[in-house]
XYZ file of C-alpha atoms in Angstrom:
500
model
C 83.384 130.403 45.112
C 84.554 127.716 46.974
C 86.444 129.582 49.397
C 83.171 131.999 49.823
C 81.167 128.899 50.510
C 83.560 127.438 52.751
C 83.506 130.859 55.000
C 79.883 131.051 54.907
C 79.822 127.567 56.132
C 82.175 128.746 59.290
C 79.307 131.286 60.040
C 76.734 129.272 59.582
C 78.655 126.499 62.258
C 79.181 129.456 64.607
C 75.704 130.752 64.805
C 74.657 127.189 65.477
C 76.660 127.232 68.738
C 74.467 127.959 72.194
C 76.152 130.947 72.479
C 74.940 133.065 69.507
C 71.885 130.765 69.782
C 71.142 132.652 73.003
C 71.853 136.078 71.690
C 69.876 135.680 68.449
C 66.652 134.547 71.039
C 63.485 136.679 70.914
C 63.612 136.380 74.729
C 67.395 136.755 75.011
C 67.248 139.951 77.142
C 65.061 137.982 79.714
C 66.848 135.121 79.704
C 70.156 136.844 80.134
C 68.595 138.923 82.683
C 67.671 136.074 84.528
C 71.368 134.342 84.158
C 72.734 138.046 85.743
C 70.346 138.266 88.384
C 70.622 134.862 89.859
C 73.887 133.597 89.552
C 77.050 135.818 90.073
C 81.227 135.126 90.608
C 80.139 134.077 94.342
C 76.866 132.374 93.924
C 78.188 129.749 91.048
C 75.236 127.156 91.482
C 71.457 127.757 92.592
C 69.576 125.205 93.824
C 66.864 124.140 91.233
C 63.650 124.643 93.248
C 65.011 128.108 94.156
C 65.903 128.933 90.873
C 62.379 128.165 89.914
C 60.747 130.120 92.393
C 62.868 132.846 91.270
C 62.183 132.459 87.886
C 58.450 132.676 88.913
C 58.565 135.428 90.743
C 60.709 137.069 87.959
C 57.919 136.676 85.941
C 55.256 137.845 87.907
C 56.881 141.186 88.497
C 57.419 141.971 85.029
C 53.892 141.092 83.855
C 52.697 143.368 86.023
C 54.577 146.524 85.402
C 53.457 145.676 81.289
C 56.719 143.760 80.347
C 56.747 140.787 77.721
C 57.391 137.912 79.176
C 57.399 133.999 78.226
C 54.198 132.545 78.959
C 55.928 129.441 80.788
C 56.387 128.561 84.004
C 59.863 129.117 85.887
C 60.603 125.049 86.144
C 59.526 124.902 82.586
C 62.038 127.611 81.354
C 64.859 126.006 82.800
C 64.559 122.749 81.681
C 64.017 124.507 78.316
C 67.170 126.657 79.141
C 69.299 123.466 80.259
C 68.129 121.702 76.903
C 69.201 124.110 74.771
C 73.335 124.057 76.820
C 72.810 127.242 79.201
C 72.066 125.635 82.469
C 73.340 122.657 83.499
C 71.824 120.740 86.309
C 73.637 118.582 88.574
C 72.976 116.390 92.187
C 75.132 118.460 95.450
C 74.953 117.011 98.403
C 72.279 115.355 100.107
C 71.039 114.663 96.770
C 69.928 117.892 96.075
C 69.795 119.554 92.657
C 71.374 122.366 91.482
C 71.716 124.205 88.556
C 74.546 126.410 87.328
C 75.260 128.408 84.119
C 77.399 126.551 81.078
C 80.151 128.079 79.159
C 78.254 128.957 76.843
C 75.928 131.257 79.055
C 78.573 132.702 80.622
C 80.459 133.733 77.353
C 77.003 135.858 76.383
C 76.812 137.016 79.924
C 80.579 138.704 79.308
C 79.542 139.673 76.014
C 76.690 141.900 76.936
C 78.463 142.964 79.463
C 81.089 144.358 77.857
C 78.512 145.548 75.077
C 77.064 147.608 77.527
C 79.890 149.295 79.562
C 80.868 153.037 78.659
C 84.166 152.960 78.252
C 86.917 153.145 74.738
C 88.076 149.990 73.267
C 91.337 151.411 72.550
C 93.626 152.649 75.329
C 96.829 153.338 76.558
C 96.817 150.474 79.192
C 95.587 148.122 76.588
C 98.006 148.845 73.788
C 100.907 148.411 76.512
C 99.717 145.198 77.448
C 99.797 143.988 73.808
C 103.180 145.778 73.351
C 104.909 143.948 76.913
C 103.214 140.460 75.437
C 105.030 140.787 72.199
C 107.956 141.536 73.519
C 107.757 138.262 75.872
C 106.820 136.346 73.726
C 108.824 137.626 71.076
C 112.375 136.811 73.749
C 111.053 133.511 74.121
C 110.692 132.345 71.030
C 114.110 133.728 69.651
C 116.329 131.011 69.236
C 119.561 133.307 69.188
C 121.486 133.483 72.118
C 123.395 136.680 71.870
C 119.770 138.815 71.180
C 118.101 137.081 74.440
C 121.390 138.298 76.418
C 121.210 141.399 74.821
C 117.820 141.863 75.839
C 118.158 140.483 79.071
C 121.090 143.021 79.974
C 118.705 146.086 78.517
C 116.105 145.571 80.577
C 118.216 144.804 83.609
C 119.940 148.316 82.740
C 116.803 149.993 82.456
C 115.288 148.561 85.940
C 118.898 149.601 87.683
C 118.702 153.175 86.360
C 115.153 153.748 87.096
C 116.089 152.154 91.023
C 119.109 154.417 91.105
C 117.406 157.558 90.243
C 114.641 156.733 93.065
C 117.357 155.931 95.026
C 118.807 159.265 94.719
C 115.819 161.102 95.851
C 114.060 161.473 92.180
C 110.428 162.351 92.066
C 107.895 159.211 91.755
C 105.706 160.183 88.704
C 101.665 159.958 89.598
C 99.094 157.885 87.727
C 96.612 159.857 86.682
C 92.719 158.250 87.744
C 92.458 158.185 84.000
C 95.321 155.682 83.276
C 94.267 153.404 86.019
C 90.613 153.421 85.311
C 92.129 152.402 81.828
C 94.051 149.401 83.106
C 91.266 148.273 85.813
C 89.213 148.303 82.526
C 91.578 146.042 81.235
C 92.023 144.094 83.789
C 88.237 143.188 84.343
C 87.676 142.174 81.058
C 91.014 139.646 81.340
C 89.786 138.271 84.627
C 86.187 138.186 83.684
C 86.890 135.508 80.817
C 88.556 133.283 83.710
C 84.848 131.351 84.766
C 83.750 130.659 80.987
C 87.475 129.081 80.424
C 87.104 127.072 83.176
C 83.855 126.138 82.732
C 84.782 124.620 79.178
C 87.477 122.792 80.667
C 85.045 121.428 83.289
C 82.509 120.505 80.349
C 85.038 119.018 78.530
C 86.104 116.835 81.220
C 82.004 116.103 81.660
C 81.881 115.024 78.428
C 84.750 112.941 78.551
C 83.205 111.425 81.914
C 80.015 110.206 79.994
C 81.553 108.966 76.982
C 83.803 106.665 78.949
C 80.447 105.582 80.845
C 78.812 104.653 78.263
C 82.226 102.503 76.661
C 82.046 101.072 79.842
C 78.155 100.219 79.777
C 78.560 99.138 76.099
C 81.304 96.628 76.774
C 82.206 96.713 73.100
C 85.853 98.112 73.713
C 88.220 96.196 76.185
C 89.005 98.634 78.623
C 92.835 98.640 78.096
C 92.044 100.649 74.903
C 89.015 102.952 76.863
C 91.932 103.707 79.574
C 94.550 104.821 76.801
C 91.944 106.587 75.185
C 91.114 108.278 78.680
C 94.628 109.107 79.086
C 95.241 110.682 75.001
C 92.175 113.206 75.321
C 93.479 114.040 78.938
C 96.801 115.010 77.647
C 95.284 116.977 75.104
C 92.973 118.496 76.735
C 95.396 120.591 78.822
C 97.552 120.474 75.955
C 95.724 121.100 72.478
C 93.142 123.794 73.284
C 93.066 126.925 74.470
C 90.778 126.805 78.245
C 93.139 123.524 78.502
C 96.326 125.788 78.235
C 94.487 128.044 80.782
C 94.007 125.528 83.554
C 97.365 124.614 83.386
C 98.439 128.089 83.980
C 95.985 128.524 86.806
C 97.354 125.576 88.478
C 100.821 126.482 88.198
C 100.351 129.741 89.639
C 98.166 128.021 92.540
C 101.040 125.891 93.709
C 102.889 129.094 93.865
C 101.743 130.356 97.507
C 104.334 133.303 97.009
C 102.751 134.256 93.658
C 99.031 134.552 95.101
C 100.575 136.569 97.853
C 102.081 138.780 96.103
C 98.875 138.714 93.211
C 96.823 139.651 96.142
C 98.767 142.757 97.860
C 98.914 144.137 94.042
C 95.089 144.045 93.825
C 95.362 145.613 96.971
C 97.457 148.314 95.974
C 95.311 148.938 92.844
C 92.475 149.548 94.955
C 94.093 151.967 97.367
C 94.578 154.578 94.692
C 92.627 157.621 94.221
C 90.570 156.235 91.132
C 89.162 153.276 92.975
C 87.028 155.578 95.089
C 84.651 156.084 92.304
C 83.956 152.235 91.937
C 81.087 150.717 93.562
C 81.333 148.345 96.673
C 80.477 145.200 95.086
C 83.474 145.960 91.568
C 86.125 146.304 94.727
C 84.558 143.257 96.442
C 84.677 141.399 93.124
C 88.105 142.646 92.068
C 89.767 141.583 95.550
C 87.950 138.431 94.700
C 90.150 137.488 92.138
C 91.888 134.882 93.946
C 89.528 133.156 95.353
C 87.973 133.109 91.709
C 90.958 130.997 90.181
C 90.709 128.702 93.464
C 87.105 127.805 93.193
C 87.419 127.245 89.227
C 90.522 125.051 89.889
C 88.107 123.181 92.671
C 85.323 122.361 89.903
C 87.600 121.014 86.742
C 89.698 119.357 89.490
C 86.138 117.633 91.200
C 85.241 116.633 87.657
C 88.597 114.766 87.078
C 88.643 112.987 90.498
C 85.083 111.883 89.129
C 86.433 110.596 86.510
C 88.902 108.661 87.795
C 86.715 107.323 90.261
C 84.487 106.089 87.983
C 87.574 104.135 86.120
C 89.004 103.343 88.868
C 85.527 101.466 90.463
C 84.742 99.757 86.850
C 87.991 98.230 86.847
C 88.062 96.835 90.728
C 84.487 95.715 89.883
C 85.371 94.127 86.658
C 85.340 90.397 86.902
C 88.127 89.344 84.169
C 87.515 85.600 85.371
C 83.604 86.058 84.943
C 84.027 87.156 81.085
C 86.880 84.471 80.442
C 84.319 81.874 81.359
C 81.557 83.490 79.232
C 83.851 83.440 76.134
C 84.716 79.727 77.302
C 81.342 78.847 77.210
C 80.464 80.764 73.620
C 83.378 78.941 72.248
C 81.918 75.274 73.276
C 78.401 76.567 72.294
C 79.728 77.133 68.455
C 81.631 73.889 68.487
C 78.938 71.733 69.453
C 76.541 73.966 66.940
C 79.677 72.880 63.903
C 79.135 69.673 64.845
C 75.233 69.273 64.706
C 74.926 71.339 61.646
C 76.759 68.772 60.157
C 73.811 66.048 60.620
C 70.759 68.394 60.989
C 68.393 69.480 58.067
C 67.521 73.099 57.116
C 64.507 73.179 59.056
C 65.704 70.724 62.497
C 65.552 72.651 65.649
C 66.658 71.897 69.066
C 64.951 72.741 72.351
C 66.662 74.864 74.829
C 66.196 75.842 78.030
C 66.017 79.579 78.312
C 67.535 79.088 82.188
C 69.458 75.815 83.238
C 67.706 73.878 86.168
C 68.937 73.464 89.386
C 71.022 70.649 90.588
C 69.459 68.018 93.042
C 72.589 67.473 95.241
C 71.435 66.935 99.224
C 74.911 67.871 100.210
C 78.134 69.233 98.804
C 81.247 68.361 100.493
C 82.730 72.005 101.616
C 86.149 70.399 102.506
C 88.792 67.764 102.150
C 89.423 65.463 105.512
C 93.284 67.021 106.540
C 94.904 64.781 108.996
C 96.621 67.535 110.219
C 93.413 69.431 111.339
C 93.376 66.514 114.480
C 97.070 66.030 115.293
C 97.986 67.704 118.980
C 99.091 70.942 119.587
C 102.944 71.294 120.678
C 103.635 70.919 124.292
C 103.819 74.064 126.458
C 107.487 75.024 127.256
C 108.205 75.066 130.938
C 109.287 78.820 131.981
C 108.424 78.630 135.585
C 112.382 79.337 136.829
C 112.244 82.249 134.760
C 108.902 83.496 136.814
C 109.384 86.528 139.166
C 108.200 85.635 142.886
C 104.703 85.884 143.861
C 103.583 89.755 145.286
C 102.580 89.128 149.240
C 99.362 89.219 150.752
C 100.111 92.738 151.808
C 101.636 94.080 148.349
C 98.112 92.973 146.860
C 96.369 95.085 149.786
C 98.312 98.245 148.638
C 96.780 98.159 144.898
C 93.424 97.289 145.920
C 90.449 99.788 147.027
C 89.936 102.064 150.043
C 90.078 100.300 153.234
C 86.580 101.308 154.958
C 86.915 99.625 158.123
C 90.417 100.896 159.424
C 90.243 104.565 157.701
C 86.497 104.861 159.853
C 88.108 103.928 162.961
C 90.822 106.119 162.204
C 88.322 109.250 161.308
C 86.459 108.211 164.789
C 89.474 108.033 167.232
C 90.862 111.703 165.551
C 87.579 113.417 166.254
C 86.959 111.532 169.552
C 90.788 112.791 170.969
C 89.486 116.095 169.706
C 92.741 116.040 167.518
C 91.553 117.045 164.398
C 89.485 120.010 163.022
C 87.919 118.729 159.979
C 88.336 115.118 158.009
C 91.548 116.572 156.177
C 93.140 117.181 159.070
C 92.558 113.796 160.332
C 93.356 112.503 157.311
C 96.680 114.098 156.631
C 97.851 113.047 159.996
C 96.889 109.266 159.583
C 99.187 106.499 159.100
C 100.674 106.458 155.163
C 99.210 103.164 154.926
C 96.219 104.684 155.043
C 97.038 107.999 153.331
C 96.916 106.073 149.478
C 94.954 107.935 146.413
C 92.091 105.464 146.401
C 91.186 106.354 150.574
C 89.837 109.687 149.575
C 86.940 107.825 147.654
C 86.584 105.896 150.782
C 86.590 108.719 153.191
C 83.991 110.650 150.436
C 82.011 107.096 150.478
C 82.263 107.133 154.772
C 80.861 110.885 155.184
C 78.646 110.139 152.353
C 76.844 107.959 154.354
C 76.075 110.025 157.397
C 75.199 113.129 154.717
C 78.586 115.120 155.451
C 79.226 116.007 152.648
C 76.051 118.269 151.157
C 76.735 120.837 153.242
C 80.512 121.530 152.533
C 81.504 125.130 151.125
C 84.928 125.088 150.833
C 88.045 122.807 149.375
C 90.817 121.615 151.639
C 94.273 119.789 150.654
C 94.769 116.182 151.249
C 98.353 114.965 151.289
C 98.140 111.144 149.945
C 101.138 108.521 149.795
C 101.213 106.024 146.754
C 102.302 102.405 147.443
C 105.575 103.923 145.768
C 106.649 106.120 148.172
C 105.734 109.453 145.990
C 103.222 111.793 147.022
C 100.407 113.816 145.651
C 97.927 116.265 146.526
C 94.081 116.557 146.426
C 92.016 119.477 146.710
C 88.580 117.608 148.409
C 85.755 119.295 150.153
C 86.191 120.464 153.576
C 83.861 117.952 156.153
C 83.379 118.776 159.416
C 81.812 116.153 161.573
C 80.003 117.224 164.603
C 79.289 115.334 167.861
C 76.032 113.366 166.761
C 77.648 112.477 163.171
C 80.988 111.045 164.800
C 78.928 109.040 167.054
C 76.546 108.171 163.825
C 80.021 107.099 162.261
C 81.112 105.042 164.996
C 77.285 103.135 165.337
C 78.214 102.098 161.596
C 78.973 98.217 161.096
C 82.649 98.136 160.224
C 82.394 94.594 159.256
C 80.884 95.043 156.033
C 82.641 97.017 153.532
C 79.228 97.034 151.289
C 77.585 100.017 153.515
């Protein structure tokens, strides 16, 4: 009887989980329905005033075709549906909420789906699946060397005959549509369990995130023993249960970039035979999608842990060891003095006690100590002025200054005067190299500026300009031509003052 009792209790615990609790609903086909609709492998989280509206709307429709429906409200179905574990309802960014489907949601979602597929339970595909994982596992858990070898050397023999006989022209035996609708079958229920497993690990690491919280908010545990604690359920978390064991596998084959190549060319290849004409767009969008799947489930449990560690990692930095060292000081002295007084005072003697101390009346509290050596001299300068290199002349200084206005508008005058030069870059490229430097085009734009030469100009020109250096460079500039009246215009210009 005991052993009866004992499995009836096991039934009892499992029904009380939010899975079957969801199943065994009155409104567990709507609900579900909703879950399917609304969320999917690429829409993981819906924002909560959406999924509201949609929940509405939901609703609306179904009342009026006759259906029966909750008499709630969308917003108050999910906050019923996140209270009883099968939405859980977080802040994204720019503090908005979101809601997105637990574990335990997504493990009915899978069931009912696979409920209500057409297809046989037992196959070909999937009884060679269980067969190859025996026989793996079975080769790594023999101890004996000689059988692994002998293994080892039987497959190897088997894989070399089969590539000789190809090799030799043998004929490639077809898959029937049959047999790989049989393994796709398989294969879709495998990678369909991938987003509850991860989503356990992610709760699990949410739960762990909010115990620690509230250790930390407690202050009843020093946190040396709420770190090792931290660290013994992280361990066996990837370690001790099964979704934990399944991360770690994910990971491993993330870091493996050949792997997920090679994982995604055989999905590929899956999908370019025969049989996969017969599945619908969005199956071949979702299969194909089966990498990016294990990448964004990685991304969540991995976003929960670096939460996690934040959180640790900001209590301790803002943990003031000092400030709690003085606080025990002070308890310590309080229950002295209180030893000491009970030791005079009467049953019923009280003492009065401020509940805040009172300020001290100090005018001014000395911030610092008189140093002497706060007013003692600063170390003489040393003299370096033989090591100083000479003074640049007058002239040297003229060569790294700005356009010289005056001489490079006499020069532009006299060239146009002498009828010598066609437009302002031939004038210019045939002035002096003192007056050919970078910085005289800005004065020569500045010069024709001023007599409104420059508005009208169409067409580039090359000026050849001489550095201070010796090295040259070239400018393409607009072309200015200066007529008759705007060369004498130029020359009525004050070339005194370089401010024009």
């Amino acid at each position: 009887m005991s052993e009866l009792a004992g499995e009836l209790a096991r039934v009892r615990e499992a029904f009380d989980k939010p899975t079957l609790r969801l199943l065994d609903r009155k409104w567990a086909p709507f609900v579900l329905f909703v879950f399917k609709s609304s969320f999917s492998r690429d829409r993981r989280s819906v924002r909560a005033d959406l999924l509201h509206i949609q929940v509405d709307a939901y609703l609306a429709d179904l009342r009026s075709v006759g259906s029966d429906v909750p008499g709630k409200t969308g917003r108050a179905l999910c906050v019923q549906w996140m209270n009883d574990q099968w939405l859980f309802r977080e802040t994204g960014e720019g503090d908005e909420e979101h809601y997105s489907l637990t574990s335990h949601a997504l493990e009915a979602l899978l069931l009912v789906e696979s409920l209500s597929r057409d297809r046989a339970l037992i196959s070909e595909s999937r009884l060679t699946t269980i067969v190859d994982t025996v026989h793996h596992r079975a080769t790594q858990a023999n101890p004996d060397r000689e059988e692994r070898i002998r293994r080892l050397d039987r497959a190897i023999a088997e894989n070399a005959a089969e590539r000789d006989r190809l090799a030799a022209g043998g004929e490639i035996a077809p898959v029937s549509n049959e047999q790989m609708r049989e393994g796709y079958a398989d294969l879709v229920d495998l990678i369909g369990q991938l987003p509850s497993d991860f989503k356990r690990v992610e709760e699990s690491v949410a739960a762990m995130h909010r115990q620690i919280v509230n250790d930390f908010r407690g202050e009843e545990r020093p946190i040396s023993e709420v770190l090792d604690e931290y660290l013994a359920k992280t361990d066996a978390l990837m370690t001790s249960t099964p979704e934990g064991r399944a991360f770690e596998g994910a990971f491993t084959l993330l870091r493996n970039d050949d792997l997920l190549r090679e994982l995604g060319d055989d999905l590929e290849t899956i999908l370019l035979h025969p049989f996969a004409l017969e599945l619908s767009a969005t199956d071949r969008r979702s299969f194909m999608g089966t990498v990016r799947l294990i990448r964004k489930g990685i991304d969540d449990v991995l976003t929960q842990r670096n939460g996690l560690t934040t959180t640790l990692r900001e209590h301790i930095v803002n943990h003031d060891v000092v400030k709690d060292r003085e606080l025990e000081r002070l308890l310590r002295e309080i229950n002295k003095e209180l030893a000491t007084w009970m030791q005079t005072a009467g049953p019923r003697s009280t003492v009065t006690a401020e509940l805040m101390p009172g300020t001290l009346d100090a005018p001014h509290l000395r911030e610092r100590f008189y140093d002497p050596g706060a007013h003692r001299a600063p170390p003489e300068l040393q003299d370096v002025s033989d090591d100083a290199p000479p003074p640049p002349s007058l002239d040297e200084m003229r060569t790294q200054g700005g356009p010289l206005l005056g001489e490079l508008r006499d020069a532009i005058v006299t060239a146009f005067n002498q009828g010598d030069a066609a437009s302002v870059g031939d004038a210019f490229n045939d002035l002096d190299v003192t007056l050919r430097r970078p910085v005289e085009i800005l004065g020569m734009l500045q010069i024709a500026t001023q007599i409104d030469a420059v508005s009208r100009s169409q067409t580039l020109e090359r000026f050849e300009t001489v550095r201070p250096d010796g090295s040259t460079r070239s400018f393409e500039v607009p072309r200015i031509m200066l007529s008759d009246d705007e060369t004498a215009a130029l020359s009525a210009l004050n070339y005194g003052s370089d401010n024009d």
